[in-house]
Coordinates of C-alpha atoms in Angstrom, one line a residue:
M1 CA 0.1 0.1 -0.3
S2 CA 1.5 3.1 -1.4
R3 CA 2.2 6.1 1.5
S4 CA -0.4 9.1 0.4
A5 CA -3.3 5.8 0.4
T6 CA -2.6 4.6 4.6
A7 CA -2.0 8.1 5.3
G8 CA -5.9 8.6 4.3
R9 CA -6.8 6.1 6.3
A10 CA -8.6 6.2 9.6
P11 CA -6.5 5.3 12.4
L12 CA -7.6 1.9 13.1
W13 CA -9.1 2.8 16.6
R14 CA -12.5 4.8 14.8
D15 CA -12.9 1.1 12.3
R16 CA -16.2 0.4 12.7
T17 CA -15.7 -3.1 11.7
F18 CA -12.4 -4.3 14.0
G19 CA -14.0 -2.2 16.5
T20 CA -16.4 -5.0 16.9
Y21 CA -14.2 -7.5 16.7
W22 CA -12.5 -6.1 19.4
V23 CA -14.9 -5.6 22.0
A24 CA -15.6 -9.0 21.3
Q25 CA -12.4 -10.5 22.0
S26 CA -12.2 -8.2 24.9
L27 CA -15.7 -10.4 26.8
S28 CA -15.0 -13.6 25.3
A29 CA -11.5 -12.5 27.5
A30 CA -13.0 -11.7 30.3
G31 CA -15.3 -15.0 29.8
D32 CA -12.0 -16.6 29.7
S33 CA -10.3 -14.8 32.7
F34 CA -13.7 -15.3 35.2
A35 CA -13.9 -19.3 34.5
Y36 CA -10.4 -19.2 35.2
L37 CA -10.8 -18.4 39.7
A38 CA -15.1 -19.5 39.3
V39 CA -14.2 -23.1 38.2
P40 CA -10.7 -24.6 40.4
L41 CA -13.7 -22.2 43.3
L42 CA -16.4 -24.7 42.9
V43 CA -14.5 -27.9 42.7
L44 CA -12.5 -26.7 46.7
Q45 CA -15.8 -25.5 47.7
A46 CA -18.3 -28.7 46.8
T47 CA -15.3 -30.8 47.5
G48 CA -12.3 -30.0 50.0
S49 CA -9.9 -31.4 47.5
V50 CA -7.3 -29.9 45.4
A51 CA -5.9 -33.4 43.7
Q52 CA -9.7 -33.1 42.4
M53 CA -9.0 -29.6 40.9
G54 CA -5.5 -31.3 39.7
L55 CA -7.4 -34.2 38.3
L56 CA -10.4 -31.6 36.5
T57 CA -7.5 -29.1 34.4
A58 CA -5.5 -31.6 34.1
V59 CA -8.7 -33.9 31.3
A60 CA -9.1 -30.4 30.2
G61 CA -5.1 -29.5 29.5
A62 CA -5.5 -32.7 27.7
A63 CA -8.8 -31.4 25.3
S64 CA -7.2 -27.8 25.1
V65 CA -4.1 -29.5 23.5
V66 CA -5.4 -32.4 20.9
A67 CA -8.1 -29.8 19.6
G68 CA -5.0 -26.8 19.2
I69 CA -3.5 -29.9 17.0
F70 CA -6.9 -30.3 14.9
G71 CA -8.6 -27.2 15.2
G72 CA -6.4 -25.7 12.1
V73 CA -7.6 -28.0 9.7
L74 CA -11.5 -27.2 10.9
V75 CA -9.8 -23.3 10.8
D76 CA -8.8 -23.2 7.4
R77 CA -11.6 -25.5 6.4
Y78 CA -15.0 -23.4 7.7
D79 CA -15.6 -20.1 7.3
R80 CA -13.5 -18.4 11.0
R81 CA -16.1 -16.4 11.4
T82 CA -18.9 -18.4 12.1
L83 CA -15.9 -21.3 14.2
M84 CA -15.6 -18.3 16.7
I85 CA -19.8 -18.2 17.5
V86 CA -20.1 -22.2 17.3
A87 CA -17.0 -21.9 20.5
D88 CA -19.2 -18.4 22.1
L89 CA -22.3 -20.4 22.5
T90 CA -21.1 -24.0 23.0
R91 CA -19.1 -22.5 25.6
L92 CA -22.5 -20.2 27.1
V93 CA -24.8 -23.5 27.0
L94 CA -22.4 -25.7 28.3
Y95 CA -21.5 -23.4 31.8
G96 CA -24.8 -22.3 31.5
L97 CA -25.9 -26.0 32.6
V98 CA -23.7 -25.9 35.4
P99 CA -25.7 -23.0 37.9
L100 CA -28.8 -24.3 37.4
A101 CA -27.2 -27.4 38.2
W102 CA -26.2 -26.0 41.8
L103 CA -29.5 -25.7 41.8
A104 CA -29.7 -29.2 43.7
G105 CA -26.9 -29.4 44.4
P106 CA -22.8 -29.6 43.9
Q107 CA -23.1 -31.9 40.2
V108 CA -19.0 -32.1 40.5
W109 CA -19.1 -34.8 37.6
L110 CA -20.4 -32.8 35.4
L111 CA -17.3 -30.5 35.3
F112 CA -15.6 -33.6 34.0
V113 CA -18.1 -33.0 30.9
V114 CA -18.5 -29.5 31.3
L115 CA -14.6 -28.2 31.2
P116 CA -13.0 -30.1 28.5
I117 CA -15.4 -29.4 25.9
C118 CA -15.2 -25.4 27.3
E119 CA -11.2 -25.6 26.5
A120 CA -11.6 -27.9 23.4
A121 CA -13.7 -25.0 21.8
G122 CA -11.9 -23.0 24.1
M123 CA -8.5 -23.5 21.7
L124 CA -10.7 -23.6 18.8
F125 CA -12.0 -19.5 18.8
Q126 CA -8.1 -18.8 20.2
V127 CA -6.9 -20.0 16.4
A128 CA -9.7 -19.2 14.8
A129 CA -9.2 -15.9 16.2
V130 CA -5.6 -15.1 15.6
T131 CA -6.6 -16.0 12.3
A132 CA -9.2 -13.7 11.5
V133 CA -7.0 -10.7 12.1
R134 CA -5.8 -11.3 8.6
N135 CA -8.7 -11.1 7.2
L136 CA -9.6 -8.6 9.5
V137 CA -7.0 -5.5 8.3
D138 CA -5.0 -4.5 6.0
R139 CA -1.2 -6.6 6.3
D140 CA 0.2 -3.4 7.3
R141 CA -1.1 -2.8 10.5
I142 CA -1.3 -6.4 12.1
T143 CA 0.9 -5.9 14.0
E144 CA -1.2 -2.9 15.5
A145 CA -4.3 -4.6 15.7
N146 CA -2.3 -7.5 17.5
G147 CA -0.5 -5.0 19.8
R148 CA -4.7 -3.4 20.9
L149 CA -5.8 -7.2 20.9
Q150 CA -4.1 -8.6 23.5
A151 CA -3.4 -5.4 25.7
T152 CA -7.1 -6.2 26.1
Y153 CA -6.4 -9.9 26.9
A154 CA -4.3 -8.3 29.6
A155 CA -6.1 -6.3 31.2
A156 CA -9.0 -9.0 31.0
A157 CA -6.5 -11.3 33.2
V158 CA -5.6 -8.8 35.8
L159 CA -9.4 -7.6 35.4
G160 CA -11.3 -10.7 35.2
P161 CA -10.1 -12.3 38.3
L162 CA -10.7 -10.1 41.1
L163 CA -14.3 -9.6 39.8
A164 CA -15.1 -13.3 40.1
G165 CA -13.5 -12.9 42.7
V166 CA -15.9 -10.4 44.4
V167 CA -19.0 -12.0 41.9
A168 CA -17.5 -15.6 44.6
A169 CA -17.1 -13.9 47.5
R170 CA -21.0 -12.7 47.4
F171 CA -23.3 -14.1 45.2
G172 CA -21.0 -18.2 46.1
P173 CA -18.8 -19.1 42.3
A174 CA -22.1 -20.4 40.8
T175 CA -23.0 -17.2 40.0
A176 CA -19.4 -16.4 38.7
I177 CA -19.7 -19.3 36.0
A178 CA -23.3 -17.4 35.1
V179 CA -21.6 -14.2 35.0
N180 CA -18.7 -16.2 32.6
A181 CA -21.1 -18.3 30.3
A182 CA -23.2 -14.4 29.9
S183 CA -20.6 -12.6 28.4
F184 CA -20.3 -15.5 26.0
A185 CA -23.3 -14.7 25.2
L186 CA -22.2 -11.1 23.9
S187 CA -19.4 -12.3 22.1
A188 CA -21.5 -14.2 19.9
A189 CA -23.1 -10.9 19.5
G190 CA -20.5 -8.8 18.7
L191 CA -19.6 -11.7 16.1
R192 CA -23.1 -11.7 14.3
L193 CA -22.4 -7.9 13.6
I194 CA -19.5 -7.9 12.1
R195 CA -18.3 -9.6 8.0
L196 CA -14.9 -11.3 8.0
R197 CA -12.9 -10.3 4.6
P198 CA -13.1 -13.8 2.5
V199 CA -10.0 -16.0 1.2
Q200 CA -9.0 -14.8 -2.1
P201 CA -10.5 -17.2 -4.6
D202 CA -6.5 -17.9 -6.0
E203 CA -6.1 -19.5 -2.0
A204 CA -8.1 -21.5 -2.3
V205 CA -7.2 -25.3 -1.8
A206 CA -8.1 -28.7 -2.4
R207 CA -9.4 -31.2 0.5
Q208 CA -7.6 -33.5 2.0
R209 CA -7.5 -35.9 4.8
P210 CA -7.8 -34.2 7.5
L211 CA -4.0 -35.9 8.6
A212 CA -2.2 -35.2 5.1
E213 CA -4.2 -31.1 5.8
F214 CA -2.2 -30.8 9.3
L215 CA 1.0 -31.4 8.4
A216 CA 0.6 -28.9 4.8
G217 CA 1.3 -26.2 8.3
A218 CA 4.1 -28.3 9.7
R219 CA 5.8 -27.7 6.2
F220 CA 5.3 -24.5 5.7
L221 CA 6.4 -24.2 9.3
W222 CA 9.7 -26.0 8.3
R223 CA 10.1 -24.7 5.1
Q224 CA 10.4 -20.5 5.7
P225 CA 13.8 -19.6 7.1
V226 CA 12.2 -17.3 9.8
L227 CA 9.9 -19.0 11.0
R228 CA 12.2 -22.4 11.2
A229 CA 14.1 -20.5 13.3
L230 CA 11.6 -18.4 15.5
T231 CA 10.3 -22.2 16.2
V232 CA 13.4 -23.4 17.4
L233 CA 14.3 -20.7 19.0
L234 CA 11.4 -20.3 20.9
S235 CA 11.0 -23.5 21.7
V236 CA 14.3 -23.5 24.0
F237 CA 12.8 -19.8 25.2
I238 CA 9.8 -21.2 26.5
F239 CA 11.7 -24.6 28.3
L240 CA 13.4 -21.9 30.2
T241 CA 10.7 -19.4 30.9
Y242 CA 7.7 -21.6 31.3
G243 CA 8.5 -22.7 35.2
F244 CA 9.2 -18.4 36.0
V245 CA 6.0 -18.1 37.5
D246 CA 6.5 -21.1 39.8
V247 CA 9.7 -19.7 40.7
L248 CA 8.8 -15.8 41.0
I249 CA 6.3 -16.8 43.9
Y250 CA 9.0 -19.3 45.5
H251 CA 10.7 -16.2 45.6
V252 CA 8.5 -14.1 46.4
T253 CA 7.0 -15.6 49.2
H254 CA 10.2 -17.6 51.0
D255 CA 12.9 -16.0 50.5
L256 CA 11.8 -13.1 50.8
G257 CA 8.9 -13.8 53.0
G258 CA 5.9 -12.1 51.1
S259 CA 2.0 -13.8 51.7
E260 CA 0.4 -14.9 49.8
G261 CA -1.8 -11.7 49.5
T262 CA 1.5 -10.2 48.2
V263 CA 2.2 -12.6 45.2
G264 CA -0.6 -11.7 43.8
T265 CA -0.2 -7.7 44.3
V266 CA 3.3 -8.2 42.7
L267 CA 2.1 -10.7 39.9
G268 CA -0.9 -7.3 39.3
L269 CA 1.0 -5.3 39.0
A270 CA 3.8 -6.6 36.8
A271 CA 0.9 -7.2 34.2
L272 CA 0.5 -3.6 33.6
G273 CA 4.3 -4.7 31.5
T274 CA 1.9 -6.7 29.2
V275 CA -0.2 -4.0 28.3
A276 CA 2.3 -2.0 28.0
G277 CA 4.3 -4.6 25.4
A278 CA 1.2 -4.7 23.3
L279 CA 0.9 -1.3 23.5
L280 CA 4.2 -0.7 22.5
V281 CA 5.6 -3.2 19.7
A282 CA 3.9 -1.9 16.5
P283 CA 6.5 1.7 16.5
L284 CA 9.2 0.0 17.8
R285 CA 9.3 -1.9 15.3
R286 CA 7.9 0.1 12.1
R287 CA 11.3 1.4 13.6
R288 CA 13.6 -0.7 14.6
G289 CA 12.0 -4.3 11.8
F290 CA 11.5 -7.3 13.2
G291 CA 15.0 -8.8 14.0
A292 CA 16.2 -6.1 16.2
T293 CA 13.0 -6.5 17.7
W294 CA 12.7 -9.6 18.7
I295 CA 16.2 -10.1 19.3
G296 CA 16.5 -6.9 21.3
A297 CA 13.5 -8.0 23.1
H298 CA 14.4 -11.3 23.9
A299 CA 17.9 -10.9 25.3
I300 CA 16.3 -8.2 27.8
C301 CA 14.2 -11.0 28.6
G302 CA 17.2 -13.0 30.1
F303 CA 18.9 -9.6 31.8
A304 CA 14.2 -9.4 33.8
V305 CA 15.0 -13.1 34.8
A306 CA 18.4 -13.2 36.0
G307 CA 17.9 -10.6 37.8
V308 CA 14.0 -11.2 39.5
G309 CA 16.0 -14.4 41.1
I310 CA 18.9 -12.5 43.4
A311 CA 16.8 -9.0 43.4
T312 CA 16.1 -9.0 47.2
S313 CA 12.5 -6.7 47.5
V314 CA 9.2 -6.7 46.8
P315 CA 8.9 -3.9 44.4
A316 CA 11.9 -4.8 42.0
V317 CA 10.8 -8.3 41.7
T318 CA 8.5 -6.5 40.8
V319 CA 9.7 -4.0 38.6
L320 CA 11.7 -7.4 37.1
T321 CA 8.5 -8.6 36.5
A322 CA 6.9 -5.7 34.7
V323 CA 10.0 -5.0 32.5
Y324 CA 9.9 -9.5 31.6
L325 CA 6.6 -8.7 31.0
C326 CA 6.5 -6.7 28.0
C327 CA 9.6 -7.7 26.1
L328 CA 7.6 -11.3 26.1
S329 CA 4.8 -9.5 24.7
V330 CA 6.7 -7.8 21.9
G331 CA 8.2 -10.6 21.2
G332 CA 5.1 -12.8 20.5
I333 CA 3.1 -10.3 19.7
C334 CA 5.8 -9.9 16.6
S335 CA 6.1 -13.6 15.9
M336 CA 2.4 -13.8 15.9
S337 CA 2.6 -11.0 13.4
L338 CA 4.9 -11.7 11.5
R339 CA 3.1 -15.7 10.9
Q340 CA -0.4 -14.0 9.9
E341 CA 2.0 -11.8 7.3
I342 CA 3.7 -14.3 4.8
T343 CA 1.1 -16.8 5.9
P344 CA -1.6 -18.1 3.2
D345 CA -4.7 -17.8 4.3
H346 CA -6.0 -21.2 3.6
L347 CA -3.2 -22.3 5.7
L348 CA -3.3 -19.9 8.3
G349 CA -4.5 -22.1 10.5
R350 CA -2.9 -25.6 10.4
V351 CA 0.6 -22.8 10.6
T352 CA -0.8 -21.8 13.9
S353 CA -1.9 -24.9 15.4
A354 CA 1.4 -26.7 13.9
F355 CA 3.0 -24.2 15.3
W356 CA 1.6 -24.2 19.4
S357 CA 1.6 -27.3 19.6
T358 CA 5.9 -27.3 18.9
H359 CA 6.3 -24.6 20.7
Y360 CA 4.2 -25.6 24.1
A361 CA 5.9 -28.9 23.4
L362 CA 8.8 -28.8 25.3
G363 CA 7.2 -26.3 28.2
P364 CA 6.4 -28.6 30.8
A365 CA 8.8 -30.7 31.0
G366 CA 10.7 -27.0 31.9
A367 CA 9.3 -26.0 34.8
V368 CA 9.6 -29.2 35.8
V369 CA 13.5 -29.0 35.5
L370 CA 12.6 -25.7 36.7
T371 CA 11.4 -25.6 39.8
W372 CA 13.1 -29.0 41.2
A373 CA 16.5 -26.9 40.4
A374 CA 14.9 -24.0 42.7
G375 CA 13.6 -26.5 45.5
R376 CA 17.3 -27.4 45.4
H377 CA 19.5 -25.5 44.8
G378 CA 17.9 -21.9 45.3
A379 CA 15.8 -19.3 43.2
P380 CA 18.9 -16.8 42.3
M381 CA 20.5 -20.2 40.8
V382 CA 17.3 -20.9 38.6
T383 CA 16.9 -17.5 37.9
L384 CA 20.7 -16.5 36.8
V385 CA 21.2 -19.8 34.2
A386 CA 17.4 -19.5 32.6
G387 CA 18.5 -15.8 32.5
A388 CA 21.1 -16.2 31.2
G389 CA 20.4 -19.2 28.3
C390 CA 17.1 -17.1 27.5
L391 CA 20.3 -14.2 26.2
L392 CA 21.2 -16.8 24.5
V393 CA 18.2 -17.8 22.8
A394 CA 18.8 -14.3 21.2
V395 CA 21.8 -14.4 20.2
G396 CA 21.3 -17.7 18.4
G397 CA 18.4 -15.2 17.2
L398 CA 21.9 -13.2 15.2
F399 CA 22.7 -15.8 13.2
T400 CA 19.6 -17.3 11.4
P401 CA 17.7 -15.0 8.2
I402 CA 15.9 -13.7 12.3
R403 CA 18.3 -10.7 12.2
R404 CA 17.1 -9.6 8.5
A405 CA 13.7 -10.0 8.5
G406 CA 12.4 -6.2 9.0
A407 CA 9.8 -4.5 8.9
E408 CA 7.4 -4.9 6.1
P409 CA 8.0 -8.6 5.4
A410 CA 7.6 -8.8 1.2
A411 CA 8.2 -11.8 -1.3
G412 CA 11.7 -10.7 -1.7
Q413 CA 13.6 -9.7 1.7
P414 CA 15.0 -13.0 2.7
G415 CA 13.8 -15.7 4.2
L416 CA 10.4 -14.6 4.0
R417 CA 10.0 -17.4 0.7
P418 CA 6.0 -17.6 -0.1
A419 CA 3.9 -19.8 -1.2
Q420 CA 3.4 -20.5 -5.0
A421 CA -0.2 -20.6 -5.4
G422 CA -2.5 -23.8 -5.9
G423 CA -1.8 -24.6 -2.5
T424 CA 2.2 -25.5 -2.8
V425 CA 4.5 -24.0 -0.6
A426 CA 8.0 -23.2 -2.3
G427 CA 11.2 -25.1 -1.4

């Protein structure tokens, strides 16, 4: 798009279609954050067993992973807006059953039916929502749009549990879940008011077997030099940082003598860093380019992680955690935006699923290693090692096509090769 055409466009916040989508996404995120606190409170109130909650979380997590693998195939086969509306309505009905069933007394078994299906629907919604941005705004506005959406998600992650706690304390956890259900009704209504841009005719692709379609996304991800490098480096990064919050909580309570309230305050204030990163990412990428922004963000993450463990005061830990979350937001939005920009529309869902599946594969193992090491050797030693590892990830980016990736991805840019028409992938 020419500079004059860009200058003549209205600001993104005045785009009615994007604004409606933004509100719908905010309501969906608020619903997710309500469930994040209300469901465990409901189980603990009914059973008093943390083990029951852990089992429910494990079952729901497994359903989410499976949905993440196959969700990309569905998103690329069917209309994305329709899939999001169906996911919202599914969660509206199922979460709405919980407070109704609780009128007759606790029905814990129902949660083992409802929550896995809702988590699977939520994962499908997330994959569709990521790919829908490509059909909502011009390519040069994808990073800005993602930044605004992620800032809202971060705010919902802070405010949602706080509001859910107030509602649960005053009216009970079942009522908080009813509010959660209502949020999905509002989200679905908002999505009904928008129209996404259709897939271009030359991007249409014949259907294959589901496994073959999923592997097509993985192959595209691997054959793009920048995306391949990002996937490998971010898999290492997630191994090093997946257990960071657990180590942070251990450090605040064990080493600094903080209470559970102190931990909540630290995490709540630090979450403002995520909002800041989401608002800063678009101008940073325009001025510095993708490579410098991504590498710089992960380098600063390394210093912040290393500093948290050796910090000797709660305010210092809070500031360093906020810096970490800010840079994590910048790097994550840059990576997501680049995938949206250079992936053909008919592959975007499968590429997103393949990336997330690979990206998070090492996370659980990393969390086990980090928390075990923190208990055995102390948080300062663990965060120093993890922070050094994050710095090595950033340095590794200097020796990959990531370094040369600019602010405006194009077919002729090094490492960014678009797929050929007809559904085949450039080699």
